[in-house]
Coordinates of N, CA and C in Angstrom, one line a residue:
Chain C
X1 N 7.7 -82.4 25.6 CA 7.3 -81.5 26.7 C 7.5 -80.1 26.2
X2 N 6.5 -79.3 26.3 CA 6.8 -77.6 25.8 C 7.8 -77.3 26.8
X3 N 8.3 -76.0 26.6 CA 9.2 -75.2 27.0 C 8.1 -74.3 27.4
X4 N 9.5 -73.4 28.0 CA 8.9 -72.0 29.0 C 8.7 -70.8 27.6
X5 N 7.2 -70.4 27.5 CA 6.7 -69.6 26.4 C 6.6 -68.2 27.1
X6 N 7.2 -67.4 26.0 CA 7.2 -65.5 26.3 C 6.8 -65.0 25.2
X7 N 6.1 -64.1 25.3 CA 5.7 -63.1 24.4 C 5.4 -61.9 24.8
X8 N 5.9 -60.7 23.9 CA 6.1 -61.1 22.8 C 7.8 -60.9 22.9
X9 N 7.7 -61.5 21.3 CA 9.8 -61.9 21.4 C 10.1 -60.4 21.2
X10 N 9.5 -59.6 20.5 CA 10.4 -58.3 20.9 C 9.4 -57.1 20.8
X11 N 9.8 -56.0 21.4 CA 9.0 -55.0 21.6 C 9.9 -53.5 21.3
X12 N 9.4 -52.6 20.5 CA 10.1 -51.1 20.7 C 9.1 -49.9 21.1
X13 N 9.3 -49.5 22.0 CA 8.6 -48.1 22.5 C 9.6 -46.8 22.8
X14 N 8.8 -46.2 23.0 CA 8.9 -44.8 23.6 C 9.4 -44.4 24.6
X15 N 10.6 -44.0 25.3 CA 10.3 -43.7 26.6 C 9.4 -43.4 27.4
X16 N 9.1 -43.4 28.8 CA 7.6 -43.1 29.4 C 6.5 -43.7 28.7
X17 N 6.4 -44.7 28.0 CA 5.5 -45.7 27.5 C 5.5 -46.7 28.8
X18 N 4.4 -47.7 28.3 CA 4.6 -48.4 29.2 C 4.3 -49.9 28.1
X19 N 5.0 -51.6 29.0 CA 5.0 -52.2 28.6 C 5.0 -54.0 29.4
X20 N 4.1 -54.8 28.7 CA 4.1 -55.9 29.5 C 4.2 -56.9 28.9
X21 N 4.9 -58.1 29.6 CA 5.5 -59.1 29.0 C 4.9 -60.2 29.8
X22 N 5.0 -61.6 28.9 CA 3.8 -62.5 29.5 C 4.9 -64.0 29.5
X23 N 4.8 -65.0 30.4 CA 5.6 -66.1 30.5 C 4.5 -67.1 30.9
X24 N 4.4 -68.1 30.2 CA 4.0 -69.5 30.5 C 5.0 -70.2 30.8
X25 N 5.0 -71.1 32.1 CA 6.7 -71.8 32.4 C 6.0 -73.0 32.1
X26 N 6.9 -74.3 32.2 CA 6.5 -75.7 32.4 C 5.6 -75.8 32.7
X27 N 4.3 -76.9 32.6 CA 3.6 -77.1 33.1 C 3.7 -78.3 35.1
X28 N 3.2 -77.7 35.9 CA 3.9 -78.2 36.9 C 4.9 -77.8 37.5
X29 N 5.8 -76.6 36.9 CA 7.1 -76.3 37.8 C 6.3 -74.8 38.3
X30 N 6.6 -75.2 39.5 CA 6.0 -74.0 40.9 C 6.9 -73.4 40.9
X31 N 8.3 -72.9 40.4 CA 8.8 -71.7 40.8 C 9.3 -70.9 39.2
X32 N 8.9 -69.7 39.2 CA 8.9 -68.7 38.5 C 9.9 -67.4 38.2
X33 N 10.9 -67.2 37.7 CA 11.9 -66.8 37.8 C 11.9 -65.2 36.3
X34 N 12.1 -64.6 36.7 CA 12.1 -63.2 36.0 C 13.2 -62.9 35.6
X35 N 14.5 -62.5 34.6 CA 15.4 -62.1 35.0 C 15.8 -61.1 33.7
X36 N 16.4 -60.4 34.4 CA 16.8 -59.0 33.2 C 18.4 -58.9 32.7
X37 N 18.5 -59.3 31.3 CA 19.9 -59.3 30.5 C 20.6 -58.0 29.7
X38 N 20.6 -57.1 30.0 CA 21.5 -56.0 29.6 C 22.6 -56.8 28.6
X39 N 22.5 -55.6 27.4 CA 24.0 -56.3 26.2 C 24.9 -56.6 26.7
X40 N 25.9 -57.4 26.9 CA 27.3 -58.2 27.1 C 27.2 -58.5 28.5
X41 N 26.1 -58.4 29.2 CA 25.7 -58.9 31.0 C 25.2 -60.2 31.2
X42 N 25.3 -61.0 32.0 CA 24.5 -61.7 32.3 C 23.5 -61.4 32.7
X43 N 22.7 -62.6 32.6 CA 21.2 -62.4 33.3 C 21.3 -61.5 34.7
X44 N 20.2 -61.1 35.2 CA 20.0 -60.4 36.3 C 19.0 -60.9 37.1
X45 N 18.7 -61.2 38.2 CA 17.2 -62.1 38.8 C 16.5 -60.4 39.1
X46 N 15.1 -60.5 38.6 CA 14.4 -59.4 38.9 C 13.9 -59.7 40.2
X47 N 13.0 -60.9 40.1 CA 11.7 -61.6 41.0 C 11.3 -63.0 40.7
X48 N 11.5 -63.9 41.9 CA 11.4 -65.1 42.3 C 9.7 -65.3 42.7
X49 N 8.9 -66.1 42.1 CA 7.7 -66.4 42.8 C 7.9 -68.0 42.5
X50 N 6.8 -67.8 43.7 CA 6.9 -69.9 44.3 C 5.0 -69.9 44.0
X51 N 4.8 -70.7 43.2 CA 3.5 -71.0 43.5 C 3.1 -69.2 42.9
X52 N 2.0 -68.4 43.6 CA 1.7 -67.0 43.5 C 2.3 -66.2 44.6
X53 N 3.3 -67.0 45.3 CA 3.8 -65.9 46.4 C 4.9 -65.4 45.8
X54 N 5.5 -64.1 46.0 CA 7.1 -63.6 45.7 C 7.6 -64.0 47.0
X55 N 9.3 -65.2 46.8 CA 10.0 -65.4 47.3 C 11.1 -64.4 47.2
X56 N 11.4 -63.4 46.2 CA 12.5 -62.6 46.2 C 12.2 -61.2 44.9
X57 N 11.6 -60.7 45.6 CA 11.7 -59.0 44.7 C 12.9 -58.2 45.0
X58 N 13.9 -58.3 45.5 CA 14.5 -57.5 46.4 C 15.9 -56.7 45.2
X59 N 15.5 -57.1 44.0 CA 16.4 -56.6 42.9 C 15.3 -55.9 41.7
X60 N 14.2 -55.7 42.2 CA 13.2 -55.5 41.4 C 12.8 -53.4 41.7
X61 N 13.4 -52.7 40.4 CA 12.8 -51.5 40.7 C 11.3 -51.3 40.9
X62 N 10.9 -51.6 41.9 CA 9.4 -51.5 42.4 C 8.8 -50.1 42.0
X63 N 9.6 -48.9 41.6 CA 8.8 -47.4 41.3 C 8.3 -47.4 39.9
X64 N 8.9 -48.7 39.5 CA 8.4 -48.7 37.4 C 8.5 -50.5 37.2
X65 N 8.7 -51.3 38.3 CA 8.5 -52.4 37.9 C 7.2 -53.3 38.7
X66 N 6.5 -54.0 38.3 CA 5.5 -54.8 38.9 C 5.3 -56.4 37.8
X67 N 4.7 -57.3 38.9 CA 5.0 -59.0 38.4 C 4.0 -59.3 39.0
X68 N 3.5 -60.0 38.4 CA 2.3 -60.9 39.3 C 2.0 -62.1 38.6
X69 N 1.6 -63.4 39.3 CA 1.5 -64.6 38.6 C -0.2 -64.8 39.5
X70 N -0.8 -64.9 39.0 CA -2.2 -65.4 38.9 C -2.2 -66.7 39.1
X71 N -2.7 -67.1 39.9 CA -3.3 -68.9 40.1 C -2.0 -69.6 40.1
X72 N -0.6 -69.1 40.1 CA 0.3 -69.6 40.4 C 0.9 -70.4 39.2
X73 N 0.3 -70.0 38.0 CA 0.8 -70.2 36.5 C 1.7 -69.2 35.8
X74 N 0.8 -68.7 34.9 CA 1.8 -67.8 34.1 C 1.9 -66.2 34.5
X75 N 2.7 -65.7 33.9 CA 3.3 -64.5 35.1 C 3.1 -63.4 34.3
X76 N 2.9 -62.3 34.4 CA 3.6 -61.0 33.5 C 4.0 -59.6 34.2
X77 N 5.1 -59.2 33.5 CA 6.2 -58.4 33.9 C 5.6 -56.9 33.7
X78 N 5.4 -55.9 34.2 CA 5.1 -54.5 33.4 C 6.0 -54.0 33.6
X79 N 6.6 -52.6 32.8 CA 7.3 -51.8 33.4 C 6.6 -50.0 32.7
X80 N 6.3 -49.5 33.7 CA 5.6 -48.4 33.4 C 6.1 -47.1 34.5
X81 N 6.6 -46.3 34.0 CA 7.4 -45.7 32.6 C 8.9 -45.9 32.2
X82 N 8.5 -46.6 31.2 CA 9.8 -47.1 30.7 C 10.8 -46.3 30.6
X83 N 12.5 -46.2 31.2 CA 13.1 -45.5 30.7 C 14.2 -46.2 29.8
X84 N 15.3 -45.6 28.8 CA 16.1 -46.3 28.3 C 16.6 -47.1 28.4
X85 N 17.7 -47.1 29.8 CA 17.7 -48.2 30.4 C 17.4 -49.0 30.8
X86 N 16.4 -49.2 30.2 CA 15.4 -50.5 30.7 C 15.5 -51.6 29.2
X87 N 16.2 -51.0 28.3 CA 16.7 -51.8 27.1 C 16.8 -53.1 27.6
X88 N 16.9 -54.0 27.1 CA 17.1 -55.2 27.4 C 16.6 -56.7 27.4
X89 N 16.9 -57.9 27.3 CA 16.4 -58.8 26.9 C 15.7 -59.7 28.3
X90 N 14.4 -59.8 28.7 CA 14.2 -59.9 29.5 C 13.5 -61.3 29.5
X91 N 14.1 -62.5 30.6 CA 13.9 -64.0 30.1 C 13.3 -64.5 31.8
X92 N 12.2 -65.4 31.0 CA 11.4 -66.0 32.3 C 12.3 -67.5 31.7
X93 N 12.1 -67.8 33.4 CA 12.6 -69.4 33.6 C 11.8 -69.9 34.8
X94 N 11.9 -71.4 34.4 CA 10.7 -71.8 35.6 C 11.9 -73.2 36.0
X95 N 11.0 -73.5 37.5 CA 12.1 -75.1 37.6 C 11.1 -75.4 38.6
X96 N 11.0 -77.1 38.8 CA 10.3 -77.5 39.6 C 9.8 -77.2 41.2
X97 N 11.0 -77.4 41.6 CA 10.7 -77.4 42.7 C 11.2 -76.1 43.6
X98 N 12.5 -75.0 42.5 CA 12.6 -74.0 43.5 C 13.8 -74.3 44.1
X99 N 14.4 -75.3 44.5 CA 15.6 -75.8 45.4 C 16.8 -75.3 44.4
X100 N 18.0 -75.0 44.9 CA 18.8 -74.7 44.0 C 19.1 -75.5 43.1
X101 N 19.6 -77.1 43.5 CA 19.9 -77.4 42.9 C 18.8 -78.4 41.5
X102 N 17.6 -77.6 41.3 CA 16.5 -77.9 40.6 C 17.4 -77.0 39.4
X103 N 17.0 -77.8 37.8 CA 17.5 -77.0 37.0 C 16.3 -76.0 36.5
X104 N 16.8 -74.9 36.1 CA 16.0 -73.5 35.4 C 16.1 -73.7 34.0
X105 N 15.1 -74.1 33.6 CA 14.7 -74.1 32.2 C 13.8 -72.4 32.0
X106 N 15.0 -71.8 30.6 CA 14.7 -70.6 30.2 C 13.9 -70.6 28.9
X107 N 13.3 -69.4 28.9 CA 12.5 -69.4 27.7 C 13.2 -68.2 27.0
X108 N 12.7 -68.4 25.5 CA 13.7 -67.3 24.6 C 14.0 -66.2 24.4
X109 N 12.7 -65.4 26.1 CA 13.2 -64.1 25.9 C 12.7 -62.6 25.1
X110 N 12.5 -61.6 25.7 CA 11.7 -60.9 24.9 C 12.7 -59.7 25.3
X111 N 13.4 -59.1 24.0 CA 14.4 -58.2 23.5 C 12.9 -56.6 23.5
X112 N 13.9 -55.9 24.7 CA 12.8 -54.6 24.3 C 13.8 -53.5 24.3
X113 N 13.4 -52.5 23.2 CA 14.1 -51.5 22.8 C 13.3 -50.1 23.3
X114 N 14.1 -49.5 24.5 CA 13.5 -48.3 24.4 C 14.0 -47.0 23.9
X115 N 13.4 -46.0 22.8 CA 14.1 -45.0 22.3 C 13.4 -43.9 22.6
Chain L
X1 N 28.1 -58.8 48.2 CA 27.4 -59.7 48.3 C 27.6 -60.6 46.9
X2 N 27.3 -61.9 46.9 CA 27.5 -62.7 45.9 C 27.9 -62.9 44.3
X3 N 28.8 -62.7 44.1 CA 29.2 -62.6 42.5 C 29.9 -63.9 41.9
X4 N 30.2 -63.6 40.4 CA 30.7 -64.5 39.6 C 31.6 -63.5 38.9
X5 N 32.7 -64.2 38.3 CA 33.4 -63.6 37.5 C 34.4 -64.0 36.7
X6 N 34.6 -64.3 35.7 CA 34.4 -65.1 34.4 C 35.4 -64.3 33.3
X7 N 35.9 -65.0 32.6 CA 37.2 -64.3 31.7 C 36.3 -63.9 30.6
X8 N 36.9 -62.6 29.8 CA 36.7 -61.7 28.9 C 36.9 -62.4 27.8
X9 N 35.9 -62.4 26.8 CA 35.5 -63.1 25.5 C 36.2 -61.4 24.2
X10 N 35.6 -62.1 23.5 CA 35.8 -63.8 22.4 C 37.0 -64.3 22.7
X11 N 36.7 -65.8 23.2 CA 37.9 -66.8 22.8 C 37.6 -67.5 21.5
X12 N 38.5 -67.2 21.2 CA 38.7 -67.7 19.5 C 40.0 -69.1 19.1
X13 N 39.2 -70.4 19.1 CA 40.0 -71.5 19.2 C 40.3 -72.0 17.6
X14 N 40.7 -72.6 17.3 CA 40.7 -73.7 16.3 C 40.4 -75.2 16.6
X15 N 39.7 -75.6 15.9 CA 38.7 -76.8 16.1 C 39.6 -78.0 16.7
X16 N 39.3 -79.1 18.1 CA 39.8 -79.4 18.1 C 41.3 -79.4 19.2
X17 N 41.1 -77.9 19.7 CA 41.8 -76.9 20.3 C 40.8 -77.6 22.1
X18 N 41.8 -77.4 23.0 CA 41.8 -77.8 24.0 C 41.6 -76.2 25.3
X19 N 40.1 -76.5 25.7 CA 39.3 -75.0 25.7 C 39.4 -75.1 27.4
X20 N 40.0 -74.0 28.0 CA 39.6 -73.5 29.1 C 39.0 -72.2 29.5
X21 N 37.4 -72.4 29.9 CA 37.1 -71.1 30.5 C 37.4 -71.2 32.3
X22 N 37.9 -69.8 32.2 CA 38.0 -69.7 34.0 C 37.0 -69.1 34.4
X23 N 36.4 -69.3 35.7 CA 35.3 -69.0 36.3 C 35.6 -69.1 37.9
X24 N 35.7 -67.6 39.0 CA 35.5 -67.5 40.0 C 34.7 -66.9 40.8
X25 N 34.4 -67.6 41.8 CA 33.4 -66.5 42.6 C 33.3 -66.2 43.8
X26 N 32.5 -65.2 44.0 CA 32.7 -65.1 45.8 C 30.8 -64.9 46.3
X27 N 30.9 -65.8 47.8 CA 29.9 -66.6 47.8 C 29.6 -66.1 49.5
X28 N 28.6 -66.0 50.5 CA 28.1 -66.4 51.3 C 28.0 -67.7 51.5
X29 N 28.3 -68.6 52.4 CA 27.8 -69.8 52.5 C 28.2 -70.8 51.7
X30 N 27.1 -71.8 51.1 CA 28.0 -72.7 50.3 C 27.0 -73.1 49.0
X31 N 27.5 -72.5 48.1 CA 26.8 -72.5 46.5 C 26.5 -73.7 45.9
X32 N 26.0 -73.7 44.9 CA 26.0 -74.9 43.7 C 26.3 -73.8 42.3
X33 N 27.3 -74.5 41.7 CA 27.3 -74.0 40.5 C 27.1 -74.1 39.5
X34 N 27.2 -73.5 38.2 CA 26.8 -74.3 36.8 C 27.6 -74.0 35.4
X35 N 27.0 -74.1 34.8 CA 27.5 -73.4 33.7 C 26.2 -73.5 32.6
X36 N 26.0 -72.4 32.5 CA 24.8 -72.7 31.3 C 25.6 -72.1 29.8
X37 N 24.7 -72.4 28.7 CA 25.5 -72.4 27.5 C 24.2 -71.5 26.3
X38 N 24.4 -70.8 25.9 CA 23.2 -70.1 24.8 C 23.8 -70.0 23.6
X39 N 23.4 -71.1 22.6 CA 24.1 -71.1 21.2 C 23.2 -70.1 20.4
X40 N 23.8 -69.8 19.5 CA 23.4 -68.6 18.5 C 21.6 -69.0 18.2
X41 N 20.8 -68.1 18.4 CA 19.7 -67.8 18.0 C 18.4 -68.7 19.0
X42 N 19.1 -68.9 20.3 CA 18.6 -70.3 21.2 C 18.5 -69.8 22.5
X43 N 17.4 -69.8 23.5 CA 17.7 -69.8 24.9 C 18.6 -70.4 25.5
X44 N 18.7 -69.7 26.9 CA 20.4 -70.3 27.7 C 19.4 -71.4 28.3
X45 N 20.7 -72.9 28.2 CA 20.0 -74.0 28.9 C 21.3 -74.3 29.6
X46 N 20.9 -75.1 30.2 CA 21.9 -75.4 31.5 C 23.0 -76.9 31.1
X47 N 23.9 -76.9 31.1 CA 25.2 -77.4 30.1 C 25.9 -78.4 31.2
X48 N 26.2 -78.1 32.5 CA 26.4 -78.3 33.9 C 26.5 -77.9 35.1
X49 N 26.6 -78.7 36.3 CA 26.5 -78.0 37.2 C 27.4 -79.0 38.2
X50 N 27.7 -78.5 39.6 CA 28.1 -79.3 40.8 C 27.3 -78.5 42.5
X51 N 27.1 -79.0 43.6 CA 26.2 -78.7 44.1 C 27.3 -78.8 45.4
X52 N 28.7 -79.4 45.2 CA 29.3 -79.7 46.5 C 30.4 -79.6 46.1
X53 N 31.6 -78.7 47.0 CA 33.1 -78.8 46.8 C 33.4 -80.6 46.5
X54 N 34.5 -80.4 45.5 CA 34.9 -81.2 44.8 C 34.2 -82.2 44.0
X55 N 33.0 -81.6 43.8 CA 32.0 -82.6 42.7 C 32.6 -81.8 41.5
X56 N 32.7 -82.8 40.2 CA 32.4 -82.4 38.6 C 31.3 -83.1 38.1
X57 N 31.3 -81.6 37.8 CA 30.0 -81.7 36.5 C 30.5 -81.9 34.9
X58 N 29.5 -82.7 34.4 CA 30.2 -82.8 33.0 C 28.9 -83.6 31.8
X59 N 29.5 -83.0 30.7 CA 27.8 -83.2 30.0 C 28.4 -82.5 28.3
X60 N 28.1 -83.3 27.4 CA 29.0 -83.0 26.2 C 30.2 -83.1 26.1
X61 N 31.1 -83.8 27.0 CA 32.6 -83.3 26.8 C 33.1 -82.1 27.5
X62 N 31.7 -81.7 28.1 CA 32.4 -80.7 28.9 C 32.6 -81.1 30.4
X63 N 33.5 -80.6 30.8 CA 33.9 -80.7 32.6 C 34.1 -79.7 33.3
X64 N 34.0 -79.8 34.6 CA 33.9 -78.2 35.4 C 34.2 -79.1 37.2
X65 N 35.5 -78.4 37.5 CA 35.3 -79.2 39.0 C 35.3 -78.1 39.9
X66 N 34.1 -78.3 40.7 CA 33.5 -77.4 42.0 C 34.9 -77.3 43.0
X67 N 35.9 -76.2 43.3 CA 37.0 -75.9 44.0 C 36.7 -74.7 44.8
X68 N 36.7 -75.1 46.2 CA 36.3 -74.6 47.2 C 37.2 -74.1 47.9
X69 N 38.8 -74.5 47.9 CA 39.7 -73.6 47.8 C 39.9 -72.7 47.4
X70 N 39.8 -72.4 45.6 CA 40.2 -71.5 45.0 C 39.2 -71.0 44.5
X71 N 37.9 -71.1 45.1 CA 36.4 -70.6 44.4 C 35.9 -70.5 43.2
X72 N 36.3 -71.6 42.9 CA 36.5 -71.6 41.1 C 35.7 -72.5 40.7
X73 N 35.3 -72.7 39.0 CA 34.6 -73.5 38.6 C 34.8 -73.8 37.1
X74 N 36.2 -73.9 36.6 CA 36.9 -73.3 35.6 C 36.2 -74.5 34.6
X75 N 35.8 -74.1 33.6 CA 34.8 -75.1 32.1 C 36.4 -75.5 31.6
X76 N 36.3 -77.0 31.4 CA 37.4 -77.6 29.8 C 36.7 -78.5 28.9
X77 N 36.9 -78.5 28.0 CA 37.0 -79.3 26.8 C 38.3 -80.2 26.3
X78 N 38.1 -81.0 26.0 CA 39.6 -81.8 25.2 C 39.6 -81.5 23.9
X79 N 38.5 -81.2 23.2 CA 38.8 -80.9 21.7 C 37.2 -80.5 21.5
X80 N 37.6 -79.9 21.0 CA 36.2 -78.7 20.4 C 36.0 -78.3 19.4
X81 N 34.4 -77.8 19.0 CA 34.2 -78.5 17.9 C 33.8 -76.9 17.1
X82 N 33.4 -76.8 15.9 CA 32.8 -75.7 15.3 C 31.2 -75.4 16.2
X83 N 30.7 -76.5 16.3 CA 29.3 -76.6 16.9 C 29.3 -76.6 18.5
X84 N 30.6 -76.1 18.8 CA 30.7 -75.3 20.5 C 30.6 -73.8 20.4
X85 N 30.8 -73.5 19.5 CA 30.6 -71.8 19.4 C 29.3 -71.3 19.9
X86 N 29.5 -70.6 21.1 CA 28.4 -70.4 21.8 C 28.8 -69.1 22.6
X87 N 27.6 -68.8 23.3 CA 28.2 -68.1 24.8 C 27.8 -68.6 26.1
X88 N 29.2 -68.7 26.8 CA 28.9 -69.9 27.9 C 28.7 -68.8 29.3
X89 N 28.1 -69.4 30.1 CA 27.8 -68.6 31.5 C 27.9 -69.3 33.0
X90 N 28.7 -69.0 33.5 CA 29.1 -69.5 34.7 C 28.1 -68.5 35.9
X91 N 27.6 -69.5 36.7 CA 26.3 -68.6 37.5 C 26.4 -69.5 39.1
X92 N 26.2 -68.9 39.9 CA 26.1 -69.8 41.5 C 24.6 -69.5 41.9
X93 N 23.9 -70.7 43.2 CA 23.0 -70.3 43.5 C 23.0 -70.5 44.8
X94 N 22.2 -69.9 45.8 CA 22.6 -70.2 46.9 C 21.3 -70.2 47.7
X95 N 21.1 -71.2 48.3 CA 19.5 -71.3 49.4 C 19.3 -70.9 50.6
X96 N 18.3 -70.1 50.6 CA 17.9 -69.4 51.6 C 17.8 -69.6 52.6
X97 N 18.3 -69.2 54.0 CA 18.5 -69.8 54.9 C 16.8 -70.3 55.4
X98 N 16.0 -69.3 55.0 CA 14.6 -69.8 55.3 C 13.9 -71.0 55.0
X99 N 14.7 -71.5 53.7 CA 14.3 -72.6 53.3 C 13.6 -72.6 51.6
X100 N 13.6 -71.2 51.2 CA 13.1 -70.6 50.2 C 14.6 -70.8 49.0
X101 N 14.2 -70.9 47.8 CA 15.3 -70.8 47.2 C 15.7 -69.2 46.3
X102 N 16.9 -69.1 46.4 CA 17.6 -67.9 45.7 C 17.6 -68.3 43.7
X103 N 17.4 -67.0 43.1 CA 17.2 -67.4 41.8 C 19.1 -67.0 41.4
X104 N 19.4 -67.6 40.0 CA 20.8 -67.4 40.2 C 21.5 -66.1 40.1
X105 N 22.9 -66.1 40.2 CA 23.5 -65.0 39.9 C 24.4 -65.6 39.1
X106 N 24.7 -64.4 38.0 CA 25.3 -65.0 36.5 C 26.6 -63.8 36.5
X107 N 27.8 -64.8 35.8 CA 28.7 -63.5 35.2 C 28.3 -63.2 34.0
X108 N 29.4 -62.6 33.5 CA 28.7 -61.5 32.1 C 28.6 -62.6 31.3
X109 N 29.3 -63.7 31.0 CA 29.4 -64.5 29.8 C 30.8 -64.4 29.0
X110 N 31.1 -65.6 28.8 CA 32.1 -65.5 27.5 C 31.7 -66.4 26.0
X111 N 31.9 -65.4 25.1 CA 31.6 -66.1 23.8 C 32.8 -66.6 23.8
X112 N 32.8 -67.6 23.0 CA 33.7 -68.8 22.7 C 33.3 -68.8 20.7
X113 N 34.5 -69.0 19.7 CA 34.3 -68.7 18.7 C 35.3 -70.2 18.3
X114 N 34.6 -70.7 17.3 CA 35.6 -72.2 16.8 C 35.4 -72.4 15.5
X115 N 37.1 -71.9 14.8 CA 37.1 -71.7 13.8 C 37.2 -73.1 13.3
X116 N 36.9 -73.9 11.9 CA 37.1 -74.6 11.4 C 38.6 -75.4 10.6

């Protein structure tokens, strides 16, 4: 069975650039998971979609962040204008059914550098 | 609101060495927990979990018991190996009262280092 696919694995820009990141999860798992990893931090949940709805943006800088999943497949992340702090390794995970205790299969992640 | 919080890395064992990570949290309601594990050059995958005070989770030799008194979810090992050197992550998840599910929340992580 494939795994959850992201590209690209890593990215470096400019501040006030802008940049988008792309996730294929499982095939068949309806919920879609975003989450943002700062160096020595754990993950962070950006945005939860179920199917093409958002179940949880509510950690998502909406003034430079936007997600959207199409047909309820694969997803991509923008963030436009990037600022430094936006460094970071940013990992899509998908799981079937969404319930907690469904496991989140992660994909490997796409490391972006902003300078 | 909802955290985890998880002892300061690198733990640096000797192989074979009998491993406790501690892991507490503070929760609304009533969590499921885990432990996910990300070995060098590899996405984090999920290692174990418990979904109900006083369940253990356990999976490689590892064990973790869900403590609802002490909000805890502390990882051991009995003997460990060079090929445990990882960074492990203790995370809760919690479901929405709507019926929607919450995505998790993670402590920082602890690397774990096992010398030979």
């Amino acid at each position: 069975e494939a795994g959850v696919a992201q590209s690209p694995r890593y990215k470096i820009i400019e501040k006030r650039q802008s940049v988008a990141f792309w996730c294929n999860p499982i095939s068949g798992h309806a919920t879609l998971y975003w989450y943002q990893q700062i160096l020595g931090q754990g993950p962070k949940l950006l945005i939860q979609f179920q199917n093409n709805g958002v179940v949880d943006d509510s950690q998502l800088p909406k003034d430079r962040f936007s997600a959207e999943r199409l047909k309820g497949v694969d997803s991509t992340l923008k963030i436009q204008p990037a600022k430094l702090e936006d460094s970071a390794v940013y990992l899509c995970a998908s799981s079937l059914g969404g319930r907690v205790r469904d496991e989140q299969f992660f994909g490997p992640g796409t490391r972006l550098t902003v300078l | 609101g909802d955290s985890v919080t998880q002892m300061e890395g690198p733990v640096t064992l000797s192989e074979e060495a009998f491993l406790t990570i501690n892991c507490t949290y503070t929760a609304t309601g009533y969590p499921s927990l885990f432990w996910y594990v990300q070995y060098p050059g590899e996405g984090l995958q999920l290692l174990l979990k418990a979904t109900k005070a006083d369940d253990k989770g356990s999976n490689k030799g590892f064990e973790a018991t869900y403590r609802k008194e002490t909000t805890s979810f502390h990882l051991e090992k009995g003997s460990v190996q060079v090929s445990d050197s990882a960074v492990y992550f203790c995370a809760l998840g919690i479901m929405y009262s709507g019926g929607g599910a919450d995505g998790l929340t993670f402590g920082k992580g602890t690397h774990l280092i096992i010398q030979p």
